[in-house]
PDB file of C-alpha atoms and ligand atoms in Angstrom:
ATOM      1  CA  UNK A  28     -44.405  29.685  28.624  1.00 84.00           C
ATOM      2  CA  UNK A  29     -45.794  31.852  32.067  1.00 92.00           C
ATOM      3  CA  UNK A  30     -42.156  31.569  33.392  1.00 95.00           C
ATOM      4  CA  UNK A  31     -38.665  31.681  32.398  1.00 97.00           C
ATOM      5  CA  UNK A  32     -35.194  31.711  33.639  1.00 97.00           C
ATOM      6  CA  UNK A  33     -32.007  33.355  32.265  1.00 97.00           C
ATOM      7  CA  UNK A  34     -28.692  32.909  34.059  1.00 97.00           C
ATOM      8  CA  UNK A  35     -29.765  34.002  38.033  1.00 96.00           C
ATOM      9  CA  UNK A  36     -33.080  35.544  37.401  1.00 96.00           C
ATOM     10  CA  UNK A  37     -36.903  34.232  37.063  1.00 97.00           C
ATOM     11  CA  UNK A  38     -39.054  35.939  34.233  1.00 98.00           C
ATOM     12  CA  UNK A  39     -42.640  35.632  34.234  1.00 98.00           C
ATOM     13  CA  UNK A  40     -45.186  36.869  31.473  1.00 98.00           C
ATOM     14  CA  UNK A  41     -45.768  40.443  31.265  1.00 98.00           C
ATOM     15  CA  UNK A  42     -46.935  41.448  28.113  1.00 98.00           C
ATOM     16  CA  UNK A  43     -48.545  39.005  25.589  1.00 98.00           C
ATOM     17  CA  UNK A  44     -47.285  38.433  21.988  1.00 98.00           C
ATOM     18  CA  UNK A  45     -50.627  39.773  21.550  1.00 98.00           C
ATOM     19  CA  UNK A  46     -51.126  42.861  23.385  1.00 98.00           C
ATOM     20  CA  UNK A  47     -47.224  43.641  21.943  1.00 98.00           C
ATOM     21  CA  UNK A  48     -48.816  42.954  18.313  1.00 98.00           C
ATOM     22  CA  UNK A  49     -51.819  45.235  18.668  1.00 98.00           C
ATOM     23  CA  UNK A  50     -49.048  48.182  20.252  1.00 98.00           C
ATOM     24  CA  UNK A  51     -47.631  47.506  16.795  1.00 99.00           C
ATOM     25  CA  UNK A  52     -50.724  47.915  14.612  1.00 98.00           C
ATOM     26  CA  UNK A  53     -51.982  51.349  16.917  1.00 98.00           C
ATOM     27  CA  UNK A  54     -48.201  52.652  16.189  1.00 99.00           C
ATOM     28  CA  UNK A  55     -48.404  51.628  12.511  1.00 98.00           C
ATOM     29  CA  UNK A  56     -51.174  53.069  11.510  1.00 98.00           C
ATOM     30  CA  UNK A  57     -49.886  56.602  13.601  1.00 98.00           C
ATOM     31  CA  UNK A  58     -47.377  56.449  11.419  1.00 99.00           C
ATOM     32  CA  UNK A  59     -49.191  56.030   8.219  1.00 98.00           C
ATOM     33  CA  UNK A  60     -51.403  58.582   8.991  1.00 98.00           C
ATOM     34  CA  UNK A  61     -48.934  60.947   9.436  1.00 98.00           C
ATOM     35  CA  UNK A  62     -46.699  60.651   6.494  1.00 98.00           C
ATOM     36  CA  UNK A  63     -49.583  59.700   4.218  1.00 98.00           C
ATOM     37  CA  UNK A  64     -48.329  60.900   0.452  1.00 96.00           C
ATOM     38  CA  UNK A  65     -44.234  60.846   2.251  1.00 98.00           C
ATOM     39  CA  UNK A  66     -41.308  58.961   1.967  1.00 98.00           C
ATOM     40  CA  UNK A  67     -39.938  57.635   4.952  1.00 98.00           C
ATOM     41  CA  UNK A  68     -36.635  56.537   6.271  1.00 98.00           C
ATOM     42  CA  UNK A  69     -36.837  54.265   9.354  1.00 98.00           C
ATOM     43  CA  UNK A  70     -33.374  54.120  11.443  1.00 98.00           C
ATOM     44  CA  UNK A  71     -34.223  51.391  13.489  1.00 98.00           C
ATOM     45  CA  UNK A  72     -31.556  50.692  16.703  1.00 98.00           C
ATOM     46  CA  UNK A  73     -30.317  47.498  16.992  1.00 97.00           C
ATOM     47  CA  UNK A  74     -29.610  44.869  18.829  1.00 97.00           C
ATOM     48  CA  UNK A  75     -32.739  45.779  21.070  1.00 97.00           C
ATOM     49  CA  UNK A  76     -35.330  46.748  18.045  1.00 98.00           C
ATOM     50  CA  UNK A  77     -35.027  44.167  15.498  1.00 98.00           C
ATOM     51  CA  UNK A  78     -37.932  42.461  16.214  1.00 98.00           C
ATOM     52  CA  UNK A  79     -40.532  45.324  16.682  1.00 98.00           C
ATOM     53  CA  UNK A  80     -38.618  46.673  13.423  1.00 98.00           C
ATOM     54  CA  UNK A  81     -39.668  43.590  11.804  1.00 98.00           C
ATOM     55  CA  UNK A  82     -43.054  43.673  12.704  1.00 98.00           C
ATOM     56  CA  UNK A  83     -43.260  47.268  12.184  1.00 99.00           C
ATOM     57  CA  UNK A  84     -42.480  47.511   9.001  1.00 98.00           C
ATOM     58  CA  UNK A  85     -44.884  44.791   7.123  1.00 98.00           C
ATOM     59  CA  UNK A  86     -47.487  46.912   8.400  1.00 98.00           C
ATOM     60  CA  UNK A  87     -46.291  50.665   7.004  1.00 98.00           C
ATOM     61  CA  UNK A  88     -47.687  51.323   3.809  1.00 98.00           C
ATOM     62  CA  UNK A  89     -45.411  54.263   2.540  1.00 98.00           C
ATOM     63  CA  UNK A  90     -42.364  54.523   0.659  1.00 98.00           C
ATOM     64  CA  UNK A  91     -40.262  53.422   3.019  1.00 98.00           C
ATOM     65  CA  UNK A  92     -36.305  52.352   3.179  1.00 97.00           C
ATOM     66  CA  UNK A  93     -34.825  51.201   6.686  1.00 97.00           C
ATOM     67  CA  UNK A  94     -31.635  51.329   7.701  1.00 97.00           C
ATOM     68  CA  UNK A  95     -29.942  50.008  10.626  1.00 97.00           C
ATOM     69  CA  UNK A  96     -27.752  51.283  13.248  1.00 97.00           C
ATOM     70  CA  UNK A  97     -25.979  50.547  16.746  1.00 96.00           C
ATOM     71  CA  UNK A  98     -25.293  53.041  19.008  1.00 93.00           C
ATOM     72  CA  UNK A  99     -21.377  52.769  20.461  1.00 85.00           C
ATOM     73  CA  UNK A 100     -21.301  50.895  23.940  1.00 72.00           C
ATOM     74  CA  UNK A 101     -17.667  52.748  24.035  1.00 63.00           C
ATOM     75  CA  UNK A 102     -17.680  56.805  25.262  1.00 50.00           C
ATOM     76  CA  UNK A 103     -16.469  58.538  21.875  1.00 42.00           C
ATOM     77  CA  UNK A 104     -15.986  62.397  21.086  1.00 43.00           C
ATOM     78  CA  UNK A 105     -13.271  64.412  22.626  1.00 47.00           C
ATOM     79  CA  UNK A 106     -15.559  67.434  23.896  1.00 47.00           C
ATOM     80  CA  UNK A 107     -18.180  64.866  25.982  1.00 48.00           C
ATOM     81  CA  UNK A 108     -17.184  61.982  28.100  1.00 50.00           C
ATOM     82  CA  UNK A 109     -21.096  60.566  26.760  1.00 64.00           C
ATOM     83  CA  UNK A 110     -21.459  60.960  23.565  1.00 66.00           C
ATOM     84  CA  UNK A 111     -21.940  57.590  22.095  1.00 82.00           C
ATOM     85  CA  UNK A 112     -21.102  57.629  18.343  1.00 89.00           C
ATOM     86  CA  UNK A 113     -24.268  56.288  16.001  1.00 93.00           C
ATOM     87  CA  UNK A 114     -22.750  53.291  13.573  1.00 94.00           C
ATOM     88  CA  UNK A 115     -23.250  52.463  10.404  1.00 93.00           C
ATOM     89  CA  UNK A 116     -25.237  55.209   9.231  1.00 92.00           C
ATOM     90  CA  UNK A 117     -24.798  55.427   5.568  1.00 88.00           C
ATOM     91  CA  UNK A 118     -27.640  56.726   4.146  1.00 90.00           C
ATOM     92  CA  UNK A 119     -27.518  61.068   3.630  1.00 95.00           C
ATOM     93  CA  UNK A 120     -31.043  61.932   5.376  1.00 98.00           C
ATOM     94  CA  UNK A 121     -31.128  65.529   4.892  1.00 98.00           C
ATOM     95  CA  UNK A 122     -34.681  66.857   3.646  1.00 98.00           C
ATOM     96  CA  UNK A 123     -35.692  63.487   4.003  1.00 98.00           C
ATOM     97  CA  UNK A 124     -38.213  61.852   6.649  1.00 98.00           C
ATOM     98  CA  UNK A 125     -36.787  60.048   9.452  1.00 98.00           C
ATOM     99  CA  UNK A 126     -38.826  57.770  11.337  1.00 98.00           C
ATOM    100  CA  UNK A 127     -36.454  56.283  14.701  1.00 98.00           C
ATOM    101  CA  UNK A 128     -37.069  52.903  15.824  1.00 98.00           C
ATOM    102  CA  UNK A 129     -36.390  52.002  19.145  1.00 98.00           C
ATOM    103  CA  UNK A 130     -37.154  48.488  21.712  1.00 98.00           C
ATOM    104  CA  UNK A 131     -37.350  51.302  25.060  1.00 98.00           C
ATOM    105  CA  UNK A 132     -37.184  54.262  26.079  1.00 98.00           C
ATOM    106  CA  UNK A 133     -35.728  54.235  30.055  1.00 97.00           C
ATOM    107  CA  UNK A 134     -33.918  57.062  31.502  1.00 97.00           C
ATOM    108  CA  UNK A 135     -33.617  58.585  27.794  1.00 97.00           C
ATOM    109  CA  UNK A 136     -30.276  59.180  27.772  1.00 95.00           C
ATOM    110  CA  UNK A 137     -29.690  57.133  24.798  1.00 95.00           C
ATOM    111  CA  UNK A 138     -32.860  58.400  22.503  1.00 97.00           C
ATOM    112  CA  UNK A 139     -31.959  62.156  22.828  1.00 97.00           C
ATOM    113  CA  UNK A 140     -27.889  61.622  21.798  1.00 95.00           C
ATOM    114  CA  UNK A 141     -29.126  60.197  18.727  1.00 96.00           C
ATOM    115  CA  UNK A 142     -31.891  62.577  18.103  1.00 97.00           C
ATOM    116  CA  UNK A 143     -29.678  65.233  18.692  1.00 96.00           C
ATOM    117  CA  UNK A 144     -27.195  63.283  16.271  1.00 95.00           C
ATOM    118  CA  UNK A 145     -29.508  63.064  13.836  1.00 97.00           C
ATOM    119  CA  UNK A 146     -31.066  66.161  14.122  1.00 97.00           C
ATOM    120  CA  UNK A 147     -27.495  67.514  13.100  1.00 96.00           C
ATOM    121  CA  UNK A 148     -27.798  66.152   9.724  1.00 97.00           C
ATOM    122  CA  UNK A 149     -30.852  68.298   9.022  1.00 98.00           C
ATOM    123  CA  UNK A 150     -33.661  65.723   8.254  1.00 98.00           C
ATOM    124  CA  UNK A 151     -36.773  67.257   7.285  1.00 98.00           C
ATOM    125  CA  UNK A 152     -38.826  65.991  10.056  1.00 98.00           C
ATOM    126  CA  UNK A 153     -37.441  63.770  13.138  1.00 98.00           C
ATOM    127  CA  UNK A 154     -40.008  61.712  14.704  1.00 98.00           C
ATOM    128  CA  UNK A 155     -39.239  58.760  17.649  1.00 98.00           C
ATOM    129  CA  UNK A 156     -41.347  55.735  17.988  1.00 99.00           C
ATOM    130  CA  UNK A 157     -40.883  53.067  21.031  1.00 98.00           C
ATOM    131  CA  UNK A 158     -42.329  49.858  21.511  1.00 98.00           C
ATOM    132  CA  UNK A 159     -42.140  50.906  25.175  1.00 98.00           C
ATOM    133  CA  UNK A 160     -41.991  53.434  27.221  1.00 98.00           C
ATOM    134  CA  UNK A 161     -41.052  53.737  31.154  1.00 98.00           C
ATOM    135  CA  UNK A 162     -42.730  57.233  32.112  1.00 98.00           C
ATOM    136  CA  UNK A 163     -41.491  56.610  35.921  1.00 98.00           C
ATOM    137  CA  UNK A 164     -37.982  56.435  35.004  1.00 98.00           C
ATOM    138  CA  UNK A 165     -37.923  59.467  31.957  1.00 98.00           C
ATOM    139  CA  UNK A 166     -35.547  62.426  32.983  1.00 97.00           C
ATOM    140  CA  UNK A 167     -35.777  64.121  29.594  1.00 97.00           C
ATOM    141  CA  UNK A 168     -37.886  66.793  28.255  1.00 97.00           C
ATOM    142  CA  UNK A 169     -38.669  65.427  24.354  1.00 97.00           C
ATOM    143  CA  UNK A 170     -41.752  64.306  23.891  1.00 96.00           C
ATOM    144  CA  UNK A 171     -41.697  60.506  22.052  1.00 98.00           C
ATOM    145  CA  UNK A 172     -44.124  61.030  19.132  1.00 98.00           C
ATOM    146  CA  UNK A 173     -45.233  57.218  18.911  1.00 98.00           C
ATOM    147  CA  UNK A 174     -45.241  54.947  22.073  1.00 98.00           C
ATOM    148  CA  UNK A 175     -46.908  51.307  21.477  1.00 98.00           C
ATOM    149  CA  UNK A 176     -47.216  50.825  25.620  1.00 98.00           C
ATOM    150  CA  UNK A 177     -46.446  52.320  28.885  1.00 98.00           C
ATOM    151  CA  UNK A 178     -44.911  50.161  31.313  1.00 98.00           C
ATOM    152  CA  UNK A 179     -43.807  50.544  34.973  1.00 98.00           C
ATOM    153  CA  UNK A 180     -39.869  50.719  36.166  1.00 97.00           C
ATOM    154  CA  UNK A 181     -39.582  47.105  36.093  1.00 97.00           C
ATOM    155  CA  UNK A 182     -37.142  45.389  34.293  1.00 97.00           C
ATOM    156  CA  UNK A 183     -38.094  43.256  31.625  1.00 97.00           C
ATOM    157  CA  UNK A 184     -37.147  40.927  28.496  1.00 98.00           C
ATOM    158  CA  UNK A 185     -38.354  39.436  25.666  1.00 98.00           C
ATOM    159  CA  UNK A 186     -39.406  40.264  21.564  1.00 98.00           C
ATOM    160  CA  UNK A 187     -35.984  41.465  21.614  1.00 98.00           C
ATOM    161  CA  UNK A 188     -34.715  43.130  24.407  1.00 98.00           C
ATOM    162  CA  UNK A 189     -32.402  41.252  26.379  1.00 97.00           C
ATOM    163  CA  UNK A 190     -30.809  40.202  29.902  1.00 97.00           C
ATOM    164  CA  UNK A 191     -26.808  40.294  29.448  1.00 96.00           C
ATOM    165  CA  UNK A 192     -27.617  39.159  26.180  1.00 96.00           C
ATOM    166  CA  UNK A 193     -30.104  36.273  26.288  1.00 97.00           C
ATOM    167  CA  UNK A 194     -33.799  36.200  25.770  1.00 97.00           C
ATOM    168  CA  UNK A 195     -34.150  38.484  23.317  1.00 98.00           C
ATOM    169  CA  UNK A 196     -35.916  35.570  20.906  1.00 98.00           C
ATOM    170  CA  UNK A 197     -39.495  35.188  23.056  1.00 98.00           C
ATOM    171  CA  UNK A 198     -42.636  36.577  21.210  1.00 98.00           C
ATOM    172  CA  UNK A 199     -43.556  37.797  24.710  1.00 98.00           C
ATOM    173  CA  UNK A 200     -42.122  40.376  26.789  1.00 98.00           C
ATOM    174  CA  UNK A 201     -41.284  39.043  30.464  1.00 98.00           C
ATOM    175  CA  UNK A 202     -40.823  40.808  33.879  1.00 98.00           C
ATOM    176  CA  UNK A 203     -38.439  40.023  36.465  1.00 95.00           C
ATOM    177  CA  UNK A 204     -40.192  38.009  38.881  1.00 92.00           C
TER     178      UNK A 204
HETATM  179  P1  LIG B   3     -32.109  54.741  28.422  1.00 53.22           P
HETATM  180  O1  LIG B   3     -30.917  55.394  27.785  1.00 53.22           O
HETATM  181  O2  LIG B   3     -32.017  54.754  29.921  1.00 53.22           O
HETATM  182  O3  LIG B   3     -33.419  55.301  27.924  1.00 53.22           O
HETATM  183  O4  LIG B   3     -32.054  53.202  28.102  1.00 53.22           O
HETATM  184  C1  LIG B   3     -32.303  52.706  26.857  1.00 53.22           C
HETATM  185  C2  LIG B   3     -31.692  51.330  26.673  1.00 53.22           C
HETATM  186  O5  LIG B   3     -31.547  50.616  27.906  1.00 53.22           O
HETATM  187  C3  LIG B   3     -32.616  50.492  25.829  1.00 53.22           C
HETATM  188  O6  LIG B   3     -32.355  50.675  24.464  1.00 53.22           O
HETATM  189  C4  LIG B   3     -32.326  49.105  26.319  1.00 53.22           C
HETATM  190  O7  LIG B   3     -31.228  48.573  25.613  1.00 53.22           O
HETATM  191  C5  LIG B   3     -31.936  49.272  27.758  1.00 53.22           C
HETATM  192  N1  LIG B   3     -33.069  48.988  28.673  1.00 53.22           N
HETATM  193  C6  LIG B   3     -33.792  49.881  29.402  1.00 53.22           C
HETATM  194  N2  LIG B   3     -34.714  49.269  30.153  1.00 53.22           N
HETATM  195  C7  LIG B   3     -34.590  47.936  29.892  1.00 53.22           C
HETATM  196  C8  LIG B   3     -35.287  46.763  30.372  1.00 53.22           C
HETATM  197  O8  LIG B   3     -36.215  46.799  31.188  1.00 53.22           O
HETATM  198  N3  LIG B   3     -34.862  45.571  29.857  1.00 53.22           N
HETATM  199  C9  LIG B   3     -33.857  45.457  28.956  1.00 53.22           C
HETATM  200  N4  LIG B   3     -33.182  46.529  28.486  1.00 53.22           N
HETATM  201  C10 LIG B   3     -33.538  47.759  28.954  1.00 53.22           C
HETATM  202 MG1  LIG B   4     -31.836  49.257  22.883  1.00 53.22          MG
END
């Protein structure tokens, strides 16, 4: 399909289930490389990165467990009005390798409250990798150690990020048309 529609909007084809695929492989084999000989834990974020998770992980060929998490949509601790609380974390990752998996990285608001959550429970090393990456709209200061592709500060859906909800089940990613 070139073009889709969900609810009031019209999608067309952005990124190819291919091009998304061979983002995949180049950040699989980063990883690899770099933890060749180590265990690794991947904390993949859901709802947005369950399908780049998926994909992700048949091609890692470490040790590896996975674990799976959802960041609170509700405002949680006392002392900050946004800090979003990290559920379902049950694994204890200190002095063990943490890999993050995430659909995007936008304004990265959300990426550094749970590296900076996670980071709290002394892992031995921390490392981020996104699917996608919107340089144009970044405000943060952390560099993201694996980035399958840049994209512009469009909005977009598709392999599983989503518009209110739907159309996170296409192979392709779509823009907003
Ligand atoms: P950030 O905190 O601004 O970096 O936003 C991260 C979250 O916003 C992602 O995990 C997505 O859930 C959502 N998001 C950002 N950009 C898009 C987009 O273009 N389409 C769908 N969801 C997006
Ligand atoms: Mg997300």
């Amino acid at each position: 399909m070139d073009k889709i529609k969900i609810l009031d909007k019209e999608f067309r084809v952005s990124l190819s289930s291919s091009t998304i695929q061979q983002a995949v492989a180049r950040v699989a084999s980063q990883i690899n490389a770099d933890f060749s000989g180590e265990e690794v834990l991947f904390i993949s974020i859901l709802n947005g990165s369950f399908m780049f998770t998926a994909d992700l992980l048949k091609q890692i060929n470490l040790p590896a467990r996975i674990s799976f998490v959802k960041v609170s949509s509700y405002a949680g601790a006392a002392t900050s009005g946004n800090v979003k609380e990290l559920i379902g974390l049950n694994e204890d990752i200190s002095g063990k390798n943490v890999v993050i998996i995430e659909d995007i990285i936008d304004t990265g608001i959300t990426i550094e409250n749970i590296v900076k959550q996670l980071k709290a429970k002394n892992p031995a090393k921390l490392k981020v990798a996104s699917l996608l990456f919107k340089p144009e709209a970044y405000l943060k200061e952390m560099k993201i150690d694996y980035v399958g592709l840049e994209i512009p500060n469009l909005f977009i859906v598709g392999y599983g990020l989503d518009y209110d909800g739907y159309g996170r089940n296409f192979e392709d990613i779509y823009v907003v048309d």
